[in-house]
């Protein structure tokens, strides 16, 4: 992976404001944003919006999911290779809102690695982080499900688990990122202070009055 000081992955989920008919306009709002802070910005698209990646070559896009398949007779599924072919460079896997079996997770990480698609495997606790580290994804994202979409940030509520997940990831050469309830510059700074390499964020940006301005102020002084 390229060398950035830290990473912000904006999960566009399936909010009306950021998916389907509104996805393109939502992403357009970030065009021209000052990105001199050196923070890597990635948009994680809902599957119905993956084709938008080709309209915004200045941005990096991930998928919110991928299936453990290659091209072929698979109805309603899509392969890691098909994402790459659309200009998508990575995928979230096993998000709390899209949990998959550990067998499917392992197979998807393996297929993704073989074709060169980056993987961010989500975990809900440190025990899962240990198990998923053995799969050797590129990143592990720790998100306590009960804090997702809420007002309390994982960085203030679970600092000791973040440190534990960071240690697990560091031992395996995997980047740790954290998410759930992250909204303010101080949440972001705290995630880095605790050793994470960035955040996974949704409602704090998507539901903000001015998403691009909110993102700018979040990453201004990482
Ligand atoms: O994938 C990001 C996510 O689940 C966190 O959501 O709304 O708490 O930032 P949110």
PDB file of C-alpha atoms and ligand atoms in Angstrom:
ATOM      1  CA  UNK A   1       0.000   0.000   0.000  1.00  0.00           C
ATOM      2  CA  UNK A   2       1.124   3.585  -0.630  1.00  0.00           C
ATOM      3  CA  UNK A   3       2.674   5.498   2.219  1.00  0.00           C
ATOM      4  CA  UNK A   4       0.164   7.935   3.716  1.00  0.00           C
ATOM      5  CA  UNK A   5       0.294   9.312   7.235  1.00  0.00           C
ATOM      6  CA  UNK A   6      -3.204   7.991   7.904  1.00  0.00           C
ATOM      7  CA  UNK A   7      -6.408   6.962   6.178  1.00  0.00           C
ATOM      8  CA  UNK A   8     -10.059   7.980   6.352  1.00  0.00           C
ATOM      9  CA  UNK A   9     -12.478   5.498   4.788  1.00  0.00           C
ATOM     10  CA  UNK A  10     -15.914   7.042   4.305  1.00  0.00           C
ATOM     11  CA  UNK A  11     -18.468   4.257   4.208  1.00  0.00           C
ATOM     12  CA  UNK A  12     -21.326   5.602   2.075  1.00  0.00           C
ATOM     13  CA  UNK A  13     -23.546   2.728   3.314  1.00  0.00           C
ATOM     14  CA  UNK A  14     -27.070   2.927   1.891  1.00  0.00           C
ATOM     15  CA  UNK A  15     -28.018   6.360   3.184  1.00  0.00           C
ATOM     16  CA  UNK A  16     -30.360   8.180   0.832  1.00  0.00           C
ATOM     17  CA  UNK A  17     -27.937  11.127   0.875  1.00  0.00           C
ATOM     18  CA  UNK A  18     -24.972   9.089  -0.390  1.00  0.00           C
ATOM     19  CA  UNK A  19     -26.237   6.177  -2.479  1.00  0.00           C
ATOM     20  CA  UNK A  20     -28.272   5.357  -5.552  1.00  0.00           C
ATOM     21  CA  UNK A  21     -29.758   8.485  -7.178  1.00  0.00           C
ATOM     22  CA  UNK A  22     -27.803  10.788  -4.836  1.00  0.00           C
ATOM     23  CA  UNK A  23     -24.415   9.065  -4.819  1.00  0.00           C
ATOM     24  CA  UNK A  24     -22.888  10.992  -7.699  1.00  0.00           C
ATOM     25  CA  UNK A  25     -23.887  14.379  -6.320  1.00  0.00           C
ATOM     26  CA  UNK A  26     -22.614  13.383  -2.892  1.00  0.00           C
ATOM     27  CA  UNK A  27     -19.162  12.493  -4.230  1.00  0.00           C
ATOM     28  CA  UNK A  28     -19.066  15.605  -6.426  1.00  0.00           C
ATOM     29  CA  UNK A  29     -19.242  17.633  -3.221  1.00  0.00           C
ATOM     30  CA  UNK A  30     -15.665  16.526  -2.425  1.00  0.00           C
ATOM     31  CA  UNK A  31     -14.164  17.531  -5.783  1.00  0.00           C
ATOM     32  CA  UNK A  32     -11.694  20.357  -5.277  1.00  0.00           C
ATOM     33  CA  UNK A  33     -11.403  19.741  -1.536  1.00  0.00           C
ATOM     34  CA  UNK A  34      -7.991  20.634  -0.111  1.00  0.00           C
ATOM     35  CA  UNK A  35      -6.179  17.341   0.385  1.00  0.00           C
ATOM     36  CA  UNK A  36      -2.743  18.725   1.211  1.00  0.00           C
ATOM     37  CA  UNK A  37      -2.818  17.159   4.699  1.00  0.00           C
ATOM     38  CA  UNK A  38      -1.592  13.939   3.087  1.00  0.00           C
ATOM     39  CA  UNK A  39      -4.390  11.891   4.640  1.00  0.00           C
ATOM     40  CA  UNK A  40      -5.573   9.153   2.333  1.00  0.00           C
ATOM     41  CA  UNK A  41      -9.301   9.475   1.592  1.00  0.00           C
ATOM     42  CA  UNK A  42     -11.222   6.420   0.389  1.00  0.00           C
ATOM     43  CA  UNK A  43     -14.928   6.214  -0.426  1.00  0.00           C
ATOM     44  CA  UNK A  44     -16.533   2.799   0.185  1.00  0.00           C
ATOM     45  CA  UNK A  45     -19.371   2.530  -2.324  1.00  0.00           C
ATOM     46  CA  UNK A  46     -22.605   0.604  -2.011  1.00  0.00           C
ATOM     47  CA  UNK A  47     -22.640  -2.214  -4.631  1.00  0.00           C
ATOM     48  CA  UNK A  48     -25.315  -0.468  -6.695  1.00  0.00           C
ATOM     49  CA  UNK A  49     -22.974   2.510  -7.141  1.00  0.00           C
ATOM     50  CA  UNK A  50     -19.682   0.801  -7.975  1.00  0.00           C
ATOM     51  CA  UNK A  51     -19.669   2.023 -11.565  1.00  0.00           C
ATOM     52  CA  UNK A  52     -19.314   5.604 -10.336  1.00  0.00           C
ATOM     53  CA  UNK A  53     -15.620   4.994  -9.676  1.00  0.00           C
ATOM     54  CA  UNK A  54     -14.793   5.630 -13.326  1.00  0.00           C
ATOM     55  CA  UNK A  55     -16.416   9.102 -13.167  1.00  0.00           C
ATOM     56  CA  UNK A  56     -14.064  10.303 -10.416  1.00  0.00           C
ATOM     57  CA  UNK A  57     -10.497   9.301 -11.319  1.00  0.00           C
ATOM     58  CA  UNK A  58      -9.134  11.723  -8.684  1.00  0.00           C
ATOM     59  CA  UNK A  59     -10.577   9.635  -5.841  1.00  0.00           C
ATOM     60  CA  UNK A  60      -9.913   6.169  -4.464  1.00  0.00           C
ATOM     61  CA  UNK A  61     -12.874   3.822  -4.124  1.00  0.00           C
ATOM     62  CA  UNK A  62     -13.502   0.626  -2.217  1.00  0.00           C
ATOM     63  CA  UNK A  63     -16.552  -1.610  -2.255  1.00  0.00           C
ATOM     64  CA  UNK A  64     -18.575  -2.275   0.902  1.00  0.00           C
ATOM     65  CA  UNK A  65     -18.502  -5.999   0.165  1.00  0.00           C
ATOM     66  CA  UNK A  66     -17.237  -8.702  -2.223  1.00  0.00           C
ATOM     67  CA  UNK A  67     -18.138 -12.352  -2.645  1.00  0.00           C
ATOM     68  CA  UNK A  68     -15.761 -15.359  -2.629  1.00  0.00           C
ATOM     69  CA  UNK A  69     -16.200 -16.048  -6.341  1.00  0.00           C
ATOM     70  CA  UNK A  70     -14.426 -15.650  -9.663  1.00  0.00           C
ATOM     71  CA  UNK A  71     -16.214 -14.542 -12.851  1.00  0.00           C
ATOM     72  CA  UNK A  72     -18.833 -17.135 -13.808  1.00  0.00           C
ATOM     73  CA  UNK A  73     -22.360 -18.328 -13.123  1.00  0.00           C
ATOM     74  CA  UNK A  74     -23.010 -16.493  -9.833  1.00  0.00           C
ATOM     75  CA  UNK A  75     -26.310 -14.659  -9.604  1.00  0.00           C
ATOM     76  CA  UNK A  76     -26.371 -11.598  -7.376  1.00  0.00           C
ATOM     77  CA  UNK A  77     -22.715 -12.000  -6.406  1.00  0.00           C
ATOM     78  CA  UNK A  78     -19.627 -10.161  -7.570  1.00  0.00           C
ATOM     79  CA  UNK A  79     -15.972 -11.097  -7.543  1.00  0.00           C
ATOM     80  CA  UNK A  80     -12.887  -9.260  -6.293  1.00  0.00           C
ATOM     81  CA  UNK A  81     -11.568  -9.262  -9.884  1.00  0.00           C
ATOM     82  CA  UNK A  82     -14.742  -7.566 -11.161  1.00  0.00           C
ATOM     83  CA  UNK A  83     -14.149  -4.754  -8.663  1.00  0.00           C
ATOM     84  CA  UNK A  84     -10.608  -4.234  -9.930  1.00  0.00           C
ATOM     85  CA  UNK A  85     -11.947  -4.200 -13.486  1.00  0.00           C
ATOM     86  CA  UNK A  86     -14.208  -1.278 -12.497  1.00  0.00           C
ATOM     87  CA  UNK A  87     -11.301   0.686 -11.010  1.00  0.00           C
ATOM     88  CA  UNK A  88     -12.149  -0.208  -7.399  1.00  0.00           C
ATOM     89  CA  UNK A  89      -8.960  -0.844  -5.432  1.00  0.00           C
ATOM     90  CA  UNK A  90     -10.221  -2.514  -2.268  1.00  0.00           C
ATOM     91  CA  UNK A  91     -13.177  -3.767  -0.287  1.00  0.00           C
ATOM     92  CA  UNK A  92     -14.607  -3.811   3.205  1.00  0.00           C
ATOM     93  CA  UNK A  93     -15.448  -7.317   4.350  1.00  0.00           C
ATOM     94  CA  UNK A  94     -17.585  -8.591   7.207  1.00  0.00           C
ATOM     95  CA  UNK A  95     -18.911  -5.172   8.232  1.00  0.00           C
ATOM     96  CA  UNK A  96     -21.287  -5.455  11.222  1.00  0.00           C
ATOM     97  CA  UNK A  97     -24.131  -4.607   8.858  1.00  0.00           C
ATOM     98  CA  UNK A  98     -22.986  -7.271   6.343  1.00  0.00           C
ATOM     99  CA  UNK A  99     -21.568 -10.153   8.392  1.00  0.00           C
ATOM    100  CA  UNK A 100     -20.379 -13.226   6.517  1.00  0.00           C
ATOM    101  CA  UNK A 101     -19.214 -16.655   7.650  1.00  0.00           C
ATOM    102  CA  UNK A 102     -15.561 -17.023   8.580  1.00  0.00           C
ATOM    103  CA  UNK A 103     -15.170 -19.528   5.789  1.00  0.00           C
ATOM    104  CA  UNK A 104     -16.511 -17.027   3.234  1.00  0.00           C
ATOM    105  CA  UNK A 105     -14.328 -14.335   4.775  1.00  0.00           C
ATOM    106  CA  UNK A 106     -11.183 -16.441   4.442  1.00  0.00           C
ATOM    107  CA  UNK A 107     -11.970 -17.361   0.852  1.00  0.00           C
ATOM    108  CA  UNK A 108     -12.721 -13.754  -0.115  1.00  0.00           C
ATOM    109  CA  UNK A 109      -9.493 -12.480   1.456  1.00  0.00           C
ATOM    110  CA  UNK A 110      -7.522 -15.214  -0.344  1.00  0.00           C
ATOM    111  CA  UNK A 111      -9.099 -14.505  -3.745  1.00  0.00           C
ATOM    112  CA  UNK A 112      -8.627 -10.740  -3.228  1.00  0.00           C
ATOM    113  CA  UNK A 113      -4.960 -11.160  -2.343  1.00  0.00           C
ATOM    114  CA  UNK A 114      -4.383 -13.320  -5.432  1.00  0.00           C
ATOM    115  CA  UNK A 115      -5.822 -10.659  -7.748  1.00  0.00           C
ATOM    116  CA  UNK A 116      -4.419  -7.627  -5.900  1.00  0.00           C
ATOM    117  CA  UNK A 117      -7.543  -6.149  -4.285  1.00  0.00           C
ATOM    118  CA  UNK A 118      -6.951  -4.543  -0.866  1.00  0.00           C
ATOM    119  CA  UNK A 119      -9.017  -5.908   2.000  1.00  0.00           C
ATOM    120  CA  UNK A 120     -10.346  -4.257   5.165  1.00  0.00           C
ATOM    121  CA  UNK A 121     -11.743  -6.941   7.441  1.00  0.00           C
ATOM    122  CA  UNK A 122     -14.102  -5.610  10.106  1.00  0.00           C
ATOM    123  CA  UNK A 123     -14.155  -7.061  13.610  1.00  0.00           C
ATOM    124  CA  UNK A 124     -16.353  -6.377  16.612  1.00  0.00           C
ATOM    125  CA  UNK A 125     -13.833  -7.170  19.371  1.00  0.00           C
ATOM    126  CA  UNK A 126     -10.207  -8.104  20.076  1.00  0.00           C
ATOM    127  CA  UNK A 127     -10.888 -11.858  19.942  1.00  0.00           C
ATOM    128  CA  UNK A 128     -12.115 -11.501  16.380  1.00  0.00           C
ATOM    129  CA  UNK A 129      -9.161  -9.252  15.568  1.00  0.00           C
ATOM    130  CA  UNK A 130      -6.797 -12.086  16.594  1.00  0.00           C
ATOM    131  CA  UNK A 131      -8.639 -14.658  14.510  1.00  0.00           C
ATOM    132  CA  UNK A 132      -8.925 -12.377  11.469  1.00  0.00           C
ATOM    133  CA  UNK A 133      -5.250 -11.332  11.660  1.00  0.00           C
ATOM    134  CA  UNK A 134      -4.420 -14.934  10.745  1.00  0.00           C
ATOM    135  CA  UNK A 135      -6.181 -14.358   7.396  1.00  0.00           C
ATOM    136  CA  UNK A 136      -3.613 -11.637   6.582  1.00  0.00           C
ATOM    137  CA  UNK A 137      -5.891  -8.899   5.267  1.00  0.00           C
ATOM    138  CA  UNK A 138      -4.344  -5.483   4.492  1.00  0.00           C
ATOM    139  CA  UNK A 139      -6.275  -3.766   7.270  1.00  0.00           C
ATOM    140  CA  UNK A 140      -8.443  -4.708  10.217  1.00  0.00           C
ATOM    141  CA  UNK A 141     -11.186  -2.268  11.230  1.00  0.00           C
ATOM    142  CA  UNK A 142     -12.397  -2.476  14.819  1.00  0.00           C
ATOM    143  CA  UNK A 143     -16.001  -1.278  15.180  1.00  0.00           C
ATOM    144  CA  UNK A 144     -18.100  -2.073  18.276  1.00  0.00           C
ATOM    145  CA  UNK A 145     -21.567  -2.524  16.703  1.00  0.00           C
ATOM    146  CA  UNK A 146     -23.441  -0.891  19.559  1.00  0.00           C
ATOM    147  CA  UNK A 147     -21.654   2.433  18.902  1.00  0.00           C
ATOM    148  CA  UNK A 148     -22.210   2.527  15.125  1.00  0.00           C
ATOM    149  CA  UNK A 149     -24.278   5.540  14.079  1.00  0.00           C
ATOM    150  CA  UNK A 150     -24.360   6.857  17.641  1.00  0.00           C
ATOM    151  CA  UNK A 151     -23.054   9.915  19.411  1.00  0.00           C
ATOM    152  CA  UNK A 152     -20.348   8.253  21.508  1.00  0.00           C
ATOM    153  CA  UNK A 153     -17.086   7.571  19.715  1.00  0.00           C
ATOM    154  CA  UNK A 154     -15.191   4.296  19.920  1.00  0.00           C
ATOM    155  CA  UNK A 155     -12.119   6.399  20.751  1.00  0.00           C
ATOM    156  CA  UNK A 156     -13.603   7.696  24.012  1.00  0.00           C
ATOM    157  CA  UNK A 157     -15.621   4.609  24.881  1.00  0.00           C
ATOM    158  CA  UNK A 158     -13.225   1.738  24.082  1.00  0.00           C
ATOM    159  CA  UNK A 159      -9.643   3.118  24.126  1.00  0.00           C
ATOM    160  CA  UNK A 160      -8.224   0.029  25.817  1.00  0.00           C
ATOM    161  CA  UNK A 161      -9.697  -2.315  23.180  1.00  0.00           C
ATOM    162  CA  UNK A 162      -8.338  -0.085  20.413  1.00  0.00           C
ATOM    163  CA  UNK A 163      -4.853  -0.467  21.944  1.00  0.00           C
ATOM    164  CA  UNK A 164      -5.331  -4.233  22.132  1.00  0.00           C
ATOM    165  CA  UNK A 165      -6.437  -4.433  18.487  1.00  0.00           C
ATOM    166  CA  UNK A 166      -3.532  -2.180  17.442  1.00  0.00           C
ATOM    167  CA  UNK A 167      -1.059  -4.506  19.202  1.00  0.00           C
ATOM    168  CA  UNK A 168      -2.577  -7.571  17.541  1.00  0.00           C
ATOM    169  CA  UNK A 169      -2.366  -5.904  14.129  1.00  0.00           C
ATOM    170  CA  UNK A 170       1.161  -4.580  14.653  1.00  0.00           C
ATOM    171  CA  UNK A 171       2.393  -8.079  15.482  1.00  0.00           C
ATOM    172  CA  UNK A 172       1.036  -9.271  12.113  1.00  0.00           C
ATOM    173  CA  UNK A 173       2.074  -6.284   9.992  1.00  0.00           C
ATOM    174  CA  UNK A 174      -1.574  -5.297   9.428  1.00  0.00           C
ATOM    175  CA  UNK A 175      -2.878  -1.709   9.578  1.00  0.00           C
ATOM    176  CA  UNK A 176      -5.476  -1.188  12.327  1.00  0.00           C
ATOM    177  CA  UNK A 177      -8.242   1.316  11.788  1.00  0.00           C
ATOM    178  CA  UNK A 178     -11.215   2.071  14.018  1.00  0.00           C
ATOM    179  CA  UNK A 179     -14.771   3.246  13.581  1.00  0.00           C
ATOM    180  CA  UNK A 180     -18.177   3.814  15.193  1.00  0.00           C
ATOM    181  CA  UNK A 181     -19.384   7.182  16.382  1.00  0.00           C
ATOM    182  CA  UNK A 182     -16.298   9.018  15.076  1.00  0.00           C
ATOM    183  CA  UNK A 183     -17.342  12.607  14.399  1.00  0.00           C
ATOM    184  CA  UNK A 184     -14.865  15.212  15.582  1.00  0.00           C
ATOM    185  CA  UNK A 185     -11.234  16.159  14.903  1.00  0.00           C
ATOM    186  CA  UNK A 186     -10.422  15.098  18.443  1.00  0.00           C
ATOM    187  CA  UNK A 187     -11.961  11.619  17.856  1.00  0.00           C
ATOM    188  CA  UNK A 188      -9.716  11.333  14.820  1.00  0.00           C
ATOM    189  CA  UNK A 189      -6.591  12.545  16.626  1.00  0.00           C
ATOM    190  CA  UNK A 190      -7.312  10.166  19.508  1.00  0.00           C
ATOM    191  CA  UNK A 191      -7.558   7.201  17.127  1.00  0.00           C
ATOM    192  CA  UNK A 192      -4.066   8.009  15.838  1.00  0.00           C
ATOM    193  CA  UNK A 193      -2.731   8.590  19.338  1.00  0.00           C
ATOM    194  CA  UNK A 194      -3.933   5.124  20.312  1.00  0.00           C
ATOM    195  CA  UNK A 195      -1.917   3.691  17.420  1.00  0.00           C
ATOM    196  CA  UNK A 196      -4.611   3.226  14.787  1.00  0.00           C
ATOM    197  CA  UNK A 197      -3.683   4.206  11.234  1.00  0.00           C
ATOM    198  CA  UNK A 198      -7.010   5.865  10.514  1.00  0.00           C
ATOM    199  CA  UNK A 199     -10.778   5.694  10.815  1.00  0.00           C
ATOM    200  CA  UNK A 200     -13.834   4.239   9.170  1.00  0.00           C
ATOM    201  CA  UNK A 201     -16.617   6.814   9.300  1.00  0.00           C
ATOM    202  CA  UNK A 202     -20.162   7.175   7.976  1.00  0.00           C
ATOM    203  CA  UNK A 203     -22.873   9.264   9.660  1.00  0.00           C
ATOM    204  CA  UNK A 204     -20.467  11.943  10.931  1.00  0.00           C
ATOM    205  CA  UNK A 205     -19.721  12.899   7.321  1.00  0.00           C
ATOM    206  CA  UNK A 206     -22.751  11.747   5.347  1.00  0.00           C
ATOM    207  CA  UNK A 207     -25.366  13.361   7.566  1.00  0.00           C
ATOM    208  CA  UNK A 208     -23.369  16.573   8.154  1.00  0.00           C
ATOM    209  CA  UNK A 209     -24.737  19.823   6.693  1.00  0.00           C
ATOM    210  CA  UNK A 210     -21.554  20.220   4.650  1.00  0.00           C
ATOM    211  CA  UNK A 211     -19.876  16.800   4.261  1.00  0.00           C
ATOM    212  CA  UNK A 212     -16.729  18.062   2.471  1.00  0.00           C
ATOM    213  CA  UNK A 213     -16.141  20.847   4.986  1.00  0.00           C
ATOM    214  CA  UNK A 214     -16.680  18.413   7.847  1.00  0.00           C
ATOM    215  CA  UNK A 215     -14.146  16.011   6.355  1.00  0.00           C
ATOM    216  CA  UNK A 216     -11.644  18.845   5.829  1.00  0.00           C
ATOM    217  CA  UNK A 217     -11.842  19.942   9.425  1.00  0.00           C
ATOM    218  CA  UNK A 218     -11.642  16.330  10.632  1.00  0.00           C
ATOM    219  CA  UNK A 219      -8.289  15.772   8.938  1.00  0.00           C
ATOM    220  CA  UNK A 220      -6.830  19.283   9.110  1.00  0.00           C
ATOM    221  CA  UNK A 221      -4.257  18.560  11.800  1.00  0.00           C
ATOM    222  CA  UNK A 222      -3.858  14.806  11.911  1.00  0.00           C
TER     223      UNK A 222
HETATM  224  O1  LIG B   1     -18.309   1.647   8.502  1.00  0.00           O
HETATM  225  C1  LIG B   1     -18.391   2.789   9.274  1.00  0.00           C
HETATM  226  C2  LIG B   1     -19.342   2.666  10.339  1.00  0.00           C
HETATM  227  O2  LIG B   1     -19.991   1.490  10.579  1.00  0.00           O
HETATM  228  C3  LIG B   1     -19.370   3.680  11.391  1.00  0.00           C
HETATM  229  O3  LIG B   1     -20.570   4.332  11.238  1.00  0.00           O
HETATM  230  O4  LIG B   1     -22.063   6.209  11.450  1.00  0.00           O
HETATM  231  O5  LIG B   1     -20.796   5.399  13.432  1.00  0.00           O
HETATM  232  O6  LIG B   1     -19.592   6.589  11.605  1.00  0.00           O
HETATM  233  P1  LIG B   1     -20.760   5.709  11.973  1.00  0.00           P
END
